[in-house]
Amino acid sequence: MLEELRIENFALIDSINIRFSRGLNILTGETGAGKSIIVGALGAILGDKADTGVIRSHADEARISGVLLVDHNPDALAWLSEHDIVPEEGTVIVRRVIRRNGRGSVFLQDSQIPRATLQEFTSLLFDMHGQHEHQSLLQVDQHRKLLDSFAGIENQVSQLASNFSELTRLRREYDSMNQAEREQLRELDFLNHAIEEIDAANLKPGEEESLQEELEIISQAEKIYSHLEEFSRLSSESRGGAIAYLRKARDELSFLTGIVQKLEPLLGRFESAFLEMEDIIESVRAYNDEVQFSPGRLDEIEQRLMQIRRLEKKYGDSIEEVLQYREDSAAKINSIDSWQERKEEMEQQLSELNRKIGQIARSVSESRRQVAGNLKAAVEERIRPLGMQKAVFSVQVEPRTGENGKTVCGPSGTDQVEFLIAPNQGEPLKPLRTIASGGELSRLMLAIKTVLSEADQIDSLIFDEIDTGIGGEVGLALGEQLSLLAERKQILCITHLASVAVRADNHIVVTKEIEDGRTITHTRSLSEDERVTEIARMLSGDPVGAASISHARELIGKYPPKAGLKRSESG
């Protein structure tokens, strides 16, 4: 329940504070006084979008706050507990700041929250019916939502929609997999062939460089032979080569060290160098004995290099890259194998989801059919006092069918729900969109809201000019129905009808005045005498005429405030 609403720098409002009571709170005033502005501010603290255009000129920000009584609403209390927000003396404070830079903020108690979260919370406490909301009755899908609300199956339908969305996603993925299956098989063949080809080549890392070096040697075989022979001749010991001369030189140096002792270290160095030279010459001679320059080997190397380079052209720029391609291909094959497993899993998931959706859809459909008659009777009971005494209302629940005539399931189930009405006796039932006038739609929506309010825990209903197109006896009946509804709910109602306003438990007037050259909207809760004047104005436009004053007193006298409700002040 809304106990207090404070608005600052919002449109034409500088600063006002409105206190609301239980029961029927009526807001009246001249056209253009600012009643719709108050409704806009109400919407802002309920989580509606608000742009910077609502900020009063010469102000940097607009502020709206509300004190909400939550102690009698279990759903709201559970929500607050879940979000670790603690009420104080059964109330919470909502604050909304709208800044010119677009960086607004929302607070619930001391916790800053997203606007969508505020909307989620306040939806448990308030239901706002705008001037044109009755037009939503022309949308057939809205009929289904209203019936589901009456049946109390919104959670089931939400679960059904969630499952249906998941089913749609899985079907899309499954169909995509089926379409790609041929391509997957082609890729599988290619990858297997690549692995077989690479494995057959038995490649070794570094092999290409080794073969290239060997090829370079074989291609210069004659030069290598010639230089090896010359090296052998020059270093030979038996044919006057270098070793023979070095050996003689060593003997001479050895002789000298026997005479000149200081040459002895040099002899040691000479011996070491001589042994090293012998080892080098022996190694070259061994290589000369081992090396074979076979024309057949040249062909082998060239063929092997051609094979390696052919694989590199297809699978990578080096043996290492080719081998990595082989590993990657093996991983892809495993992935494709698991793809088939995933496909089988998806088939099982699709089957399970279809079964679950069918089960929920059947339960939802059964609930709708069971309560359709109850909703029909309840709505008819409430529209007849509203000037539709002979009207017949019907809730049609039929299977949703496809082009082949078979029942199909959608996100909301297998039913097509539509409200039908025959406003006058003897007329056949027809869809609302083809027959109901704006006034009839308004009255029908009020009847439905009244019925639904009896089945939910929402504390407050807000009606913005629901009396559009209504007057006379119907206006009296509308006031009576709002008054009856206010026995169970807090009602906030903006009206132009005196027959509705006289039922007020708390009558607030909205005025527009010029102060220091600026237009400013004010509100105040009316005393008994002020109510008489305001009702007189609403009746005839003459707030001081004897006849209108008398008529106003008579009407107010018929409908005193309900016991236990005390009018509060606002300013």
Coordinates of C-alpha atoms in Angstrom, one line a residue:
M1 CA 0.0 0.0 0.0
L2 CA 1.2 3.5 -0.8
E3 CA 1.2 5.7 2.3
E4 CA 3.1 8.7 1.1
L5 CA 4.3 10.2 -2.2
R6 CA 6.8 13.0 -2.4
I7 CA 7.6 14.7 -5.7
E8 CA 10.3 17.4 -6.4
N9 CA 11.1 19.2 -9.6
F10 CA 9.0 16.9 -11.7
A11 CA 7.3 18.7 -14.7
L12 CA 5.1 21.5 -13.2
I13 CA 5.7 20.3 -9.7
D14 CA 8.2 22.2 -7.4
S15 CA 7.6 20.1 -4.3
I16 CA 4.5 18.3 -3.1
N17 CA 3.9 15.6 -0.5
I18 CA 0.7 13.5 -0.7
R19 CA -0.5 11.2 2.0
F20 CA -2.8 8.3 1.0
S21 CA -5.1 6.2 3.1
R22 CA -6.6 2.8 2.9
G23 CA -9.8 2.5 0.9
L24 CA -10.7 4.8 -2.0
N25 CA -8.3 7.7 -2.7
I26 CA -9.8 10.1 -5.3
L27 CA -7.8 12.7 -7.2
T28 CA -9.8 15.4 -9.0
G29 CA -9.1 18.8 -10.5
E30 CA -9.5 20.9 -13.6
T31 CA -8.2 19.6 -16.9
G32 CA -4.5 20.4 -17.2
A33 CA -4.1 20.9 -13.5
G34 CA -1.4 18.2 -13.3
K35 CA -3.3 14.9 -12.4
S36 CA -1.5 13.1 -15.2
I37 CA 1.9 14.4 -13.9
I38 CA 1.2 12.8 -10.6
V39 CA 0.3 9.5 -12.4
G40 CA 3.7 9.8 -14.2
A41 CA 5.5 10.3 -11.0
L42 CA 3.7 7.3 -9.5
G43 CA 4.8 5.3 -12.5
A44 CA 8.4 6.4 -12.0
I45 CA 8.6 4.9 -8.4
L46 CA 6.9 1.8 -9.7
G47 CA 9.8 1.3 -12.2
D48 CA 8.4 2.9 -15.4
K49 CA 10.9 4.5 -17.8
A50 CA 11.4 8.2 -17.4
D51 CA 13.4 10.5 -19.6
T52 CA 15.1 13.8 -18.7
G53 CA 12.2 15.8 -20.2
V54 CA 10.2 15.4 -17.0
I55 CA 12.8 17.4 -15.0
R56 CA 11.4 20.9 -14.1
S57 CA 13.1 23.8 -15.9
H58 CA 16.1 25.3 -14.1
A59 CA 16.5 22.1 -12.1
D60 CA 19.3 19.5 -12.5
E61 CA 17.3 16.6 -11.3
A62 CA 13.8 15.4 -10.4
R63 CA 13.2 13.3 -7.2
I64 CA 10.3 11.0 -6.4
S65 CA 10.0 9.0 -3.3
G66 CA 7.3 6.8 -1.8
V67 CA 6.6 5.1 1.5
L68 CA 5.2 1.6 0.9
L69 CA 3.5 -0.4 3.6
V70 CA 4.4 -4.1 3.0
D71 CA 3.6 -5.9 6.3
H72 CA 0.4 -7.5 5.0
N73 CA 1.9 -8.7 1.6
P74 CA 3.7 -12.1 2.0
D75 CA 5.0 -12.1 -1.6
A76 CA 6.6 -8.6 -1.1
L77 CA 8.1 -9.7 2.3
A78 CA 9.5 -12.8 0.8
W79 CA 11.0 -10.8 -2.1
L80 CA 12.6 -8.3 0.3
S81 CA 14.1 -11.2 2.4
E82 CA 15.5 -12.8 -0.7
H83 CA 17.2 -9.5 -1.6
D84 CA 18.5 -8.9 2.0
I85 CA 16.4 -5.7 2.3
V86 CA 14.8 -5.1 5.7
P87 CA 11.6 -3.1 6.2
E88 CA 11.3 -0.7 9.1
E89 CA 8.0 -0.9 11.0
G90 CA 6.5 -2.7 8.1
T91 CA 7.4 -0.1 5.5
V92 CA 10.0 0.5 2.8
I93 CA 11.0 3.7 1.1
V94 CA 11.5 3.8 -2.7
R95 CA 13.5 6.7 -4.1
R96 CA 14.0 7.6 -7.7
V97 CA 16.3 10.3 -9.0
I98 CA 16.2 11.4 -12.7
R99 CA 19.2 13.5 -13.7
R100 CA 19.8 15.7 -16.8
N101 CA 22.9 13.8 -17.7
G102 CA 20.8 10.6 -18.0
R103 CA 22.5 8.9 -15.0
G104 CA 19.5 8.4 -12.8
S105 CA 19.4 6.2 -9.7
V106 CA 16.9 4.0 -7.9
F107 CA 17.0 3.1 -4.2
L108 CA 14.9 0.6 -2.2
Q109 CA 15.6 1.5 1.5
D110 CA 19.4 2.1 1.3
S111 CA 20.1 -0.4 -1.5
Q112 CA 20.7 0.9 -5.0
I113 CA 19.0 -1.3 -7.5
P114 CA 18.3 -1.5 -11.2
R115 CA 15.0 0.0 -12.5
A116 CA 13.9 -3.4 -13.7
T117 CA 14.4 -4.8 -10.2
L118 CA 12.2 -2.0 -8.8
Q119 CA 9.6 -2.9 -11.4
E120 CA 9.8 -6.5 -10.3
F121 CA 9.2 -5.6 -6.7
T122 CA 6.4 -3.1 -7.1
S123 CA 4.5 -5.5 -9.4
L124 CA 3.8 -7.5 -6.2
L125 CA 2.2 -4.4 -4.6
F126 CA 0.6 -2.3 -7.4
D127 CA -1.5 -2.7 -10.5
M128 CA -1.9 0.4 -12.6
H129 CA -4.7 0.8 -15.1
G130 CA -4.1 3.7 -17.4
Q131 CA -6.5 5.8 -19.5
H132 CA -6.1 3.6 -22.6
E133 CA -5.3 0.3 -21.0
H134 CA -8.8 -1.0 -21.9
Q135 CA -7.6 -1.0 -25.5
S136 CA -5.4 -4.0 -24.6
L137 CA -8.6 -6.0 -24.5
L138 CA -8.5 -5.7 -28.3
Q139 CA -5.3 -7.9 -28.3
V140 CA -6.4 -11.5 -28.2
D141 CA -3.2 -12.6 -26.5
Q142 CA -4.1 -10.4 -23.6
H143 CA -7.2 -12.5 -23.0
R144 CA -5.1 -15.5 -22.4
K145 CA -2.9 -13.7 -19.9
L146 CA -6.0 -12.5 -18.0
L147 CA -7.5 -16.0 -17.9
D148 CA -4.1 -17.4 -16.7
S149 CA -4.0 -14.7 -14.0
F150 CA -7.5 -15.7 -12.8
A151 CA -6.5 -19.4 -12.9
G152 CA -3.3 -18.6 -10.9
I153 CA -1.2 -20.5 -13.4
E154 CA 1.2 -17.7 -14.5
N155 CA 4.2 -19.7 -13.1
Q156 CA 3.2 -22.8 -15.0
V157 CA 2.8 -20.8 -18.2
S158 CA 6.2 -19.1 -17.6
Q159 CA 7.8 -22.5 -17.1
L160 CA 6.1 -23.7 -20.3
A161 CA 7.4 -20.7 -22.2
S162 CA 11.0 -21.2 -20.8
N163 CA 10.9 -24.9 -21.8
F164 CA 9.5 -24.0 -25.2
S165 CA 12.3 -21.5 -25.8
E166 CA 14.9 -24.1 -24.9
L167 CA 13.2 -26.6 -27.2
T168 CA 13.3 -24.0 -30.1
R169 CA 17.0 -23.4 -29.4
L170 CA 17.8 -27.1 -29.4
R171 CA 15.8 -27.8 -32.5
R172 CA 17.6 -25.0 -34.3
E173 CA 21.0 -26.5 -33.2
Y174 CA 19.9 -30.0 -34.1
D175 CA 18.6 -29.0 -37.6
S176 CA 21.9 -27.1 -38.1
M177 CA 23.8 -30.3 -37.2
N178 CA 21.8 -32.4 -39.6
Q179 CA 22.3 -29.9 -42.4
A180 CA 26.1 -30.0 -41.7
E181 CA 26.2 -33.7 -41.5
R182 CA 27.2 -34.2 -45.2
E183 CA 30.0 -31.7 -44.8
Q184 CA 31.1 -33.3 -41.6
L185 CA 31.4 -36.7 -43.4
R186 CA 33.4 -35.1 -46.2
E187 CA 35.7 -33.5 -43.7
L188 CA 36.1 -36.8 -41.9
D189 CA 37.2 -38.5 -45.1
F190 CA 39.7 -35.8 -45.9
L191 CA 41.2 -35.8 -42.4
N192 CA 41.6 -39.6 -42.3
H193 CA 43.3 -39.4 -45.7
A194 CA 45.6 -36.7 -44.5
I195 CA 46.6 -38.7 -41.4
E196 CA 47.2 -41.8 -43.5
E197 CA 49.3 -39.9 -46.0
I198 CA 51.4 -38.2 -43.3
D199 CA 51.8 -41.4 -41.3
A200 CA 52.9 -43.3 -44.4
A201 CA 55.7 -40.8 -45.0
N202 CA 57.2 -41.5 -41.5
L203 CA 58.5 -38.0 -41.2
K204 CA 61.2 -37.1 -38.7
P205 CA 61.8 -33.6 -37.3
G206 CA 65.0 -32.1 -38.9
E207 CA 65.0 -34.7 -41.6
E208 CA 64.6 -32.2 -44.4
E209 CA 67.7 -30.2 -43.4
S210 CA 69.8 -33.4 -43.0
L211 CA 68.8 -34.6 -46.5
Q212 CA 69.4 -31.2 -48.0
E213 CA 72.9 -31.2 -46.5
E214 CA 73.6 -34.7 -47.8
L215 CA 72.3 -33.7 -51.2
E216 CA 74.7 -30.8 -51.3
I217 CA 77.6 -33.1 -50.5
I218 CA 76.7 -35.7 -53.2
S219 CA 76.2 -33.1 -55.8
Q220 CA 79.9 -32.0 -55.4
A221 CA 81.3 -35.6 -55.2
E222 CA 84.1 -35.1 -57.7
K223 CA 85.4 -32.0 -56.0
I224 CA 85.3 -33.7 -52.6
Y225 CA 87.2 -36.8 -53.9
S226 CA 89.8 -34.5 -55.5
H227 CA 90.4 -32.5 -52.3
L228 CA 90.4 -35.6 -50.1
E229 CA 93.2 -37.1 -52.3
E230 CA 95.2 -33.9 -52.2
F231 CA 94.8 -33.7 -48.4
S232 CA 95.9 -37.3 -48.1
R233 CA 99.0 -36.7 -50.3
L234 CA 100.0 -33.5 -48.4
S235 CA 99.6 -35.1 -45.0
S236 CA 100.9 -38.5 -45.8
E237 CA 103.8 -39.9 -43.7
S238 CA 105.1 -42.4 -46.2
R239 CA 105.2 -40.1 -49.3
G240 CA 107.0 -37.1 -47.8
G241 CA 103.9 -35.6 -46.5
A242 CA 103.5 -33.2 -43.6
I243 CA 103.4 -35.9 -40.9
A244 CA 106.7 -37.2 -42.0
Y245 CA 108.4 -33.8 -41.8
L246 CA 106.6 -33.0 -38.5
R247 CA 107.9 -36.3 -37.0
K248 CA 111.5 -35.4 -38.0
A249 CA 111.0 -31.9 -36.6
R250 CA 109.8 -33.4 -33.3
D251 CA 112.9 -35.6 -33.2
E252 CA 115.2 -32.5 -33.7
L253 CA 113.4 -30.6 -31.0
S254 CA 113.7 -33.5 -28.6
F255 CA 117.4 -33.7 -29.2
L256 CA 117.7 -29.9 -28.5
T257 CA 115.9 -30.2 -25.2
G258 CA 118.5 -32.6 -24.0
I259 CA 121.0 -29.7 -24.4
V260 CA 118.8 -26.7 -23.9
Q261 CA 116.5 -27.4 -21.0
K262 CA 114.4 -24.2 -21.3
L263 CA 113.1 -25.6 -24.7
E264 CA 111.5 -28.6 -22.8
P265 CA 108.1 -26.9 -22.4
L266 CA 108.0 -26.2 -26.1
L267 CA 108.6 -29.8 -26.8
G268 CA 105.5 -30.7 -24.7
R269 CA 103.4 -28.2 -26.6
F270 CA 104.8 -29.6 -29.9
E271 CA 104.0 -33.2 -28.8
S272 CA 100.4 -32.1 -28.0
A273 CA 100.0 -30.3 -31.4
F274 CA 101.5 -33.3 -33.2
L275 CA 99.1 -35.7 -31.6
E276 CA 96.2 -33.4 -32.5
M277 CA 97.3 -33.2 -36.1
E278 CA 97.6 -37.0 -36.3
D279 CA 94.1 -37.4 -35.0
I280 CA 92.7 -34.9 -37.5
I281 CA 94.5 -36.6 -40.4
E282 CA 93.3 -40.0 -39.2
S283 CA 89.6 -38.7 -39.0
V284 CA 89.8 -37.3 -42.5
R285 CA 91.3 -40.5 -43.8
A286 CA 88.5 -42.5 -42.0
Y287 CA 85.8 -40.2 -43.7
N288 CA 87.5 -40.8 -47.0
D289 CA 87.3 -44.6 -46.5
E290 CA 83.6 -44.5 -45.4
V291 CA 82.1 -42.0 -47.8
Q292 CA 80.4 -43.5 -50.8
F293 CA 79.1 -41.3 -53.6
S294 CA 76.4 -43.6 -55.0
P295 CA 74.2 -42.3 -57.9
G296 CA 71.4 -44.3 -56.5
R297 CA 71.6 -42.5 -53.2
L298 CA 71.2 -39.2 -55.0
D299 CA 68.0 -40.4 -56.5
E300 CA 66.7 -41.6 -53.1
I301 CA 67.4 -38.2 -51.5
E302 CA 65.7 -36.3 -54.4
Q303 CA 62.7 -38.5 -54.2
R304 CA 62.4 -38.2 -50.4
L305 CA 62.7 -34.4 -50.6
M306 CA 60.0 -34.3 -53.3
Q307 CA 57.7 -36.3 -51.0
I308 CA 58.4 -34.0 -48.0
R309 CA 57.8 -30.9 -50.1
R310 CA 54.6 -32.3 -51.5
L311 CA 53.3 -32.9 -48.0
E312 CA 54.5 -29.4 -47.0
K313 CA 52.6 -27.8 -49.9
K314 CA 49.4 -29.5 -48.6
Y315 CA 49.7 -29.4 -44.9
G316 CA 52.4 -26.9 -43.7
D317 CA 55.6 -25.0 -44.4
S318 CA 57.9 -27.5 -42.6
I319 CA 58.0 -31.0 -41.3
E320 CA 57.1 -29.8 -37.8
E321 CA 54.0 -28.0 -39.2
V322 CA 53.0 -31.0 -41.2
L323 CA 53.2 -33.2 -38.1
Q324 CA 51.2 -30.6 -36.1
Y325 CA 48.5 -30.7 -38.8
R326 CA 48.4 -34.4 -38.3
E327 CA 47.8 -33.9 -34.5
D328 CA 45.2 -31.3 -35.2
S329 CA 43.4 -33.5 -37.7
A330 CA 43.3 -36.4 -35.1
A331 CA 41.7 -33.9 -32.6
K332 CA 39.1 -32.9 -35.2
I333 CA 38.2 -36.5 -35.9
N334 CA 37.7 -37.0 -32.2
S335 CA 35.5 -33.9 -32.2
I336 CA 33.4 -35.2 -35.1
D337 CA 33.0 -38.5 -33.3
S338 CA 31.8 -36.7 -30.2
W339 CA 29.6 -34.6 -32.5
Q340 CA 27.7 -37.8 -33.3
E341 CA 27.4 -38.5 -29.5
R342 CA 26.2 -34.9 -29.0
K343 CA 23.6 -35.5 -31.7
E344 CA 22.3 -38.5 -29.9
E345 CA 22.2 -36.6 -26.6
M346 CA 20.3 -33.8 -28.3
E347 CA 17.8 -36.3 -29.7
Q348 CA 17.2 -37.6 -26.1
Q349 CA 17.0 -34.0 -24.8
L350 CA 14.4 -33.1 -27.5
S351 CA 12.4 -36.1 -26.6
E352 CA 12.4 -35.3 -22.9
L353 CA 11.6 -31.6 -23.5
N354 CA 8.7 -32.5 -25.8
R355 CA 7.4 -34.9 -23.1
K356 CA 7.7 -32.2 -20.4
I357 CA 6.2 -29.5 -22.5
G358 CA 3.3 -31.7 -23.5
Q359 CA 2.7 -32.6 -19.8
I360 CA 2.7 -28.9 -18.7
A361 CA 0.6 -27.8 -21.7
R362 CA -2.1 -30.4 -20.9
S363 CA -2.2 -29.3 -17.3
V364 CA -2.4 -25.6 -18.3
S365 CA -5.1 -26.3 -20.8
E366 CA -7.1 -28.2 -18.3
S367 CA -6.9 -25.4 -15.7
R368 CA -8.0 -22.8 -18.3
R369 CA -11.0 -24.8 -19.3
Q370 CA -11.9 -25.5 -15.7
V371 CA -11.9 -21.8 -14.7
A372 CA -13.2 -20.2 -18.0
G373 CA -16.8 -20.6 -16.8
N374 CA -16.0 -19.1 -13.4
L375 CA -14.4 -16.1 -15.0
K376 CA -17.4 -15.7 -17.3
A377 CA -19.9 -15.7 -14.4
A378 CA -17.8 -13.4 -12.2
V379 CA -17.3 -10.8 -15.0
E380 CA -21.0 -10.9 -16.0
E381 CA -21.9 -10.3 -12.3
R382 CA -19.8 -7.1 -12.3
I383 CA -20.6 -5.6 -15.7
R384 CA -24.4 -5.7 -15.3
P385 CA -24.5 -3.0 -12.7
L386 CA -22.3 -0.9 -15.0
G387 CA -25.1 -0.4 -17.5
M388 CA -24.6 -3.7 -19.3
Q389 CA -27.6 -5.5 -17.7
K390 CA -28.3 -7.8 -20.6
A391 CA -24.7 -8.3 -21.7
V392 CA -23.4 -11.9 -22.2
F393 CA -19.7 -12.5 -21.7
S394 CA -17.9 -15.7 -22.8
V395 CA -14.4 -17.0 -22.4
Q396 CA -13.6 -19.2 -25.4
V397 CA -10.8 -21.8 -25.0
E398 CA -10.1 -23.7 -28.2
P399 CA -7.2 -25.8 -29.5
R400 CA -4.5 -23.9 -31.4
T401 CA -4.2 -25.6 -34.8
G402 CA -1.7 -25.5 -37.6
E403 CA -2.3 -25.5 -41.4
N404 CA -2.9 -29.2 -41.3
G405 CA -5.7 -28.8 -38.7
K406 CA -3.7 -30.6 -36.0
T407 CA -3.3 -29.1 -32.5
V408 CA 0.0 -27.3 -32.1
C409 CA 1.8 -26.1 -29.0
G410 CA 3.3 -22.6 -28.7
P411 CA 5.1 -20.8 -25.9
S412 CA 1.9 -20.4 -24.0
G413 CA 0.5 -23.9 -24.6
T414 CA -2.0 -25.5 -27.0
D415 CA -4.9 -23.1 -26.4
Q416 CA -6.3 -20.1 -28.3
V417 CA -8.1 -18.0 -25.7
E418 CA -10.5 -15.2 -26.7
F419 CA -13.1 -13.1 -24.9
L420 CA -16.5 -12.8 -26.7
I421 CA -19.4 -10.5 -25.8
A422 CA -23.0 -9.8 -26.8
P423 CA -23.6 -6.4 -25.3
N424 CA -27.4 -6.5 -26.0
Q425 CA -30.0 -9.1 -25.6
G426 CA -30.7 -11.3 -28.7
E427 CA -27.3 -10.6 -30.3
P428 CA -24.8 -13.4 -31.0
L429 CA -21.5 -13.6 -29.2
K430 CA -18.8 -11.8 -31.2
P431 CA -15.1 -11.0 -30.6
L432 CA -14.5 -7.8 -28.6
R433 CA -12.5 -6.3 -31.4
T434 CA -15.5 -6.3 -33.7
I435 CA -18.2 -5.1 -31.4
A436 CA -17.3 -3.4 -28.1
S437 CA -17.2 0.4 -27.8
G438 CA -14.5 2.3 -25.9
G439 CA -16.9 2.8 -22.9
E440 CA -17.9 -0.9 -22.9
L441 CA -14.2 -1.9 -23.0
S442 CA -13.5 0.4 -20.0
R443 CA -16.3 -1.1 -18.0
L444 CA -15.3 -4.6 -19.0
M445 CA -11.7 -4.0 -18.0
L446 CA -12.8 -2.7 -14.6
A447 CA -15.0 -5.8 -14.1
I448 CA -12.1 -8.1 -15.0
K449 CA -9.7 -6.1 -12.8
T450 CA -12.1 -6.4 -9.9
V451 CA -12.4 -10.1 -10.4
L452 CA -8.7 -10.6 -10.6
S453 CA -8.0 -8.5 -7.6
E454 CA -10.0 -10.9 -5.5
A455 CA -7.6 -13.7 -6.4
D456 CA -4.3 -12.0 -5.9
Q457 CA -2.3 -10.4 -3.0
I458 CA -1.7 -7.0 -4.7
D459 CA -2.4 -4.3 -2.2
S460 CA -3.1 -1.2 -4.4
L461 CA -4.9 -0.6 -7.7
I462 CA -4.4 2.6 -9.6
F463 CA -7.0 3.8 -12.1
D464 CA -6.3 6.8 -14.3
E465 CA -9.5 8.2 -15.7
I466 CA -11.3 4.8 -16.0
D467 CA -14.5 6.8 -16.3
T468 CA -13.8 8.0 -19.8
G469 CA -17.0 7.8 -21.9
I470 CA -19.1 7.0 -18.8
G471 CA -21.8 9.0 -17.1
G472 CA -25.3 9.0 -15.5
E473 CA -26.4 5.8 -13.9
V474 CA -23.4 3.9 -15.1
G475 CA -21.2 6.5 -13.3
L476 CA -23.1 5.8 -10.1
A477 CA -22.6 2.0 -10.6
L478 CA -18.9 2.6 -11.3
G479 CA -18.5 4.6 -8.1
E480 CA -20.2 1.8 -6.2
Q481 CA -18.0 -0.9 -7.7
L482 CA -14.9 1.1 -6.9
S483 CA -16.1 1.6 -3.4
L484 CA -16.8 -2.1 -2.9
L485 CA -13.3 -2.9 -4.3
A486 CA -11.8 -0.4 -1.9
E487 CA -13.1 -2.5 1.0
R488 CA -10.4 -5.1 0.1
K489 CA -7.8 -3.0 -1.7
Q490 CA -6.3 0.5 -1.6
I491 CA -7.6 2.3 -4.6
L492 CA -6.0 5.4 -6.2
C493 CA -8.4 6.8 -8.8
I494 CA -8.2 9.9 -11.0
T495 CA -11.8 10.8 -12.1
H496 CA -13.9 13.5 -13.7
L497 CA -17.2 12.1 -12.4
A498 CA -18.8 13.5 -9.3
S499 CA -20.7 10.2 -8.8
V500 CA -17.3 8.5 -8.4
A501 CA -15.6 11.3 -6.4
V502 CA -18.4 11.3 -3.7
R503 CA -17.4 7.8 -2.7
A504 CA -13.9 9.0 -1.7
D505 CA -12.5 8.0 1.7
N506 CA -9.7 10.4 1.0
H507 CA -10.4 13.2 -1.6
I508 CA -7.3 15.0 -3.0
V509 CA -7.6 18.0 -5.3
V510 CA -5.0 18.9 -7.8
T511 CA -4.7 22.6 -8.7
K512 CA -2.5 24.7 -11.0
E513 CA -1.4 28.2 -10.0
I514 CA 0.9 31.0 -11.2
E515 CA 3.5 32.0 -8.7
D516 CA 6.2 34.6 -9.5
G517 CA 5.5 34.1 -13.2
R518 CA 5.8 30.3 -13.0
T519 CA 3.1 27.6 -13.3
I520 CA 3.1 25.3 -10.3
T521 CA 1.0 22.3 -9.5
H522 CA -0.3 21.8 -5.9
T523 CA -2.3 19.2 -4.1
R524 CA -4.2 19.1 -0.9
S525 CA -6.5 16.7 0.9
L526 CA -10.0 18.3 1.2
S527 CA -12.0 19.0 4.3
E528 CA -15.7 18.3 4.3
D529 CA -16.6 21.9 3.3
E530 CA -13.9 21.9 0.5
R531 CA -15.3 18.5 -0.8
V532 CA -18.7 20.1 -1.2
T533 CA -17.2 22.9 -3.3
E534 CA -15.2 20.5 -5.4
I535 CA -18.1 18.1 -6.0
A536 CA -20.3 21.1 -6.9
R537 CA -17.7 22.2 -9.5
M538 CA -17.6 18.7 -10.9
L539 CA -21.4 18.5 -11.1
S540 CA -22.1 21.8 -12.9
G541 CA -18.9 23.8 -13.2
D542 CA -20.3 26.2 -10.6
P543 CA -18.5 25.7 -7.3
V544 CA -20.6 28.3 -5.4
G545 CA -24.1 28.1 -6.9
A546 CA -26.8 27.2 -4.4
A547 CA -28.2 24.4 -6.5
S548 CA -24.9 22.8 -7.2
I549 CA -23.8 23.1 -3.5
S550 CA -27.1 21.6 -2.4
H551 CA -26.8 18.7 -4.9
A552 CA -23.2 18.1 -3.8
R553 CA -24.1 18.0 -0.1
E554 CA -26.9 15.5 -0.9
L555 CA -24.5 13.2 -2.8
I556 CA -21.8 13.4 -0.2
G557 CA -24.3 12.6 2.5
K558 CA -25.3 9.4 0.8
Y559 CA -21.8 8.1 0.9
P560 CA -19.9 8.8 4.1
P561 CA -16.3 7.5 4.5
K562 CA -16.0 3.9 5.6
A563 CA -15.6 3.3 9.3
G564 CA -12.0 3.2 10.5
L565 CA -10.7 5.4 7.6
K566 CA -9.3 8.8 8.6
R567 CA -8.6 11.4 6.0
S568 CA -5.0 12.6 6.0
E569 CA -3.4 15.8 4.9
S570 CA -1.3 16.5 1.9
G571 CA 0.4 19.6 0.5

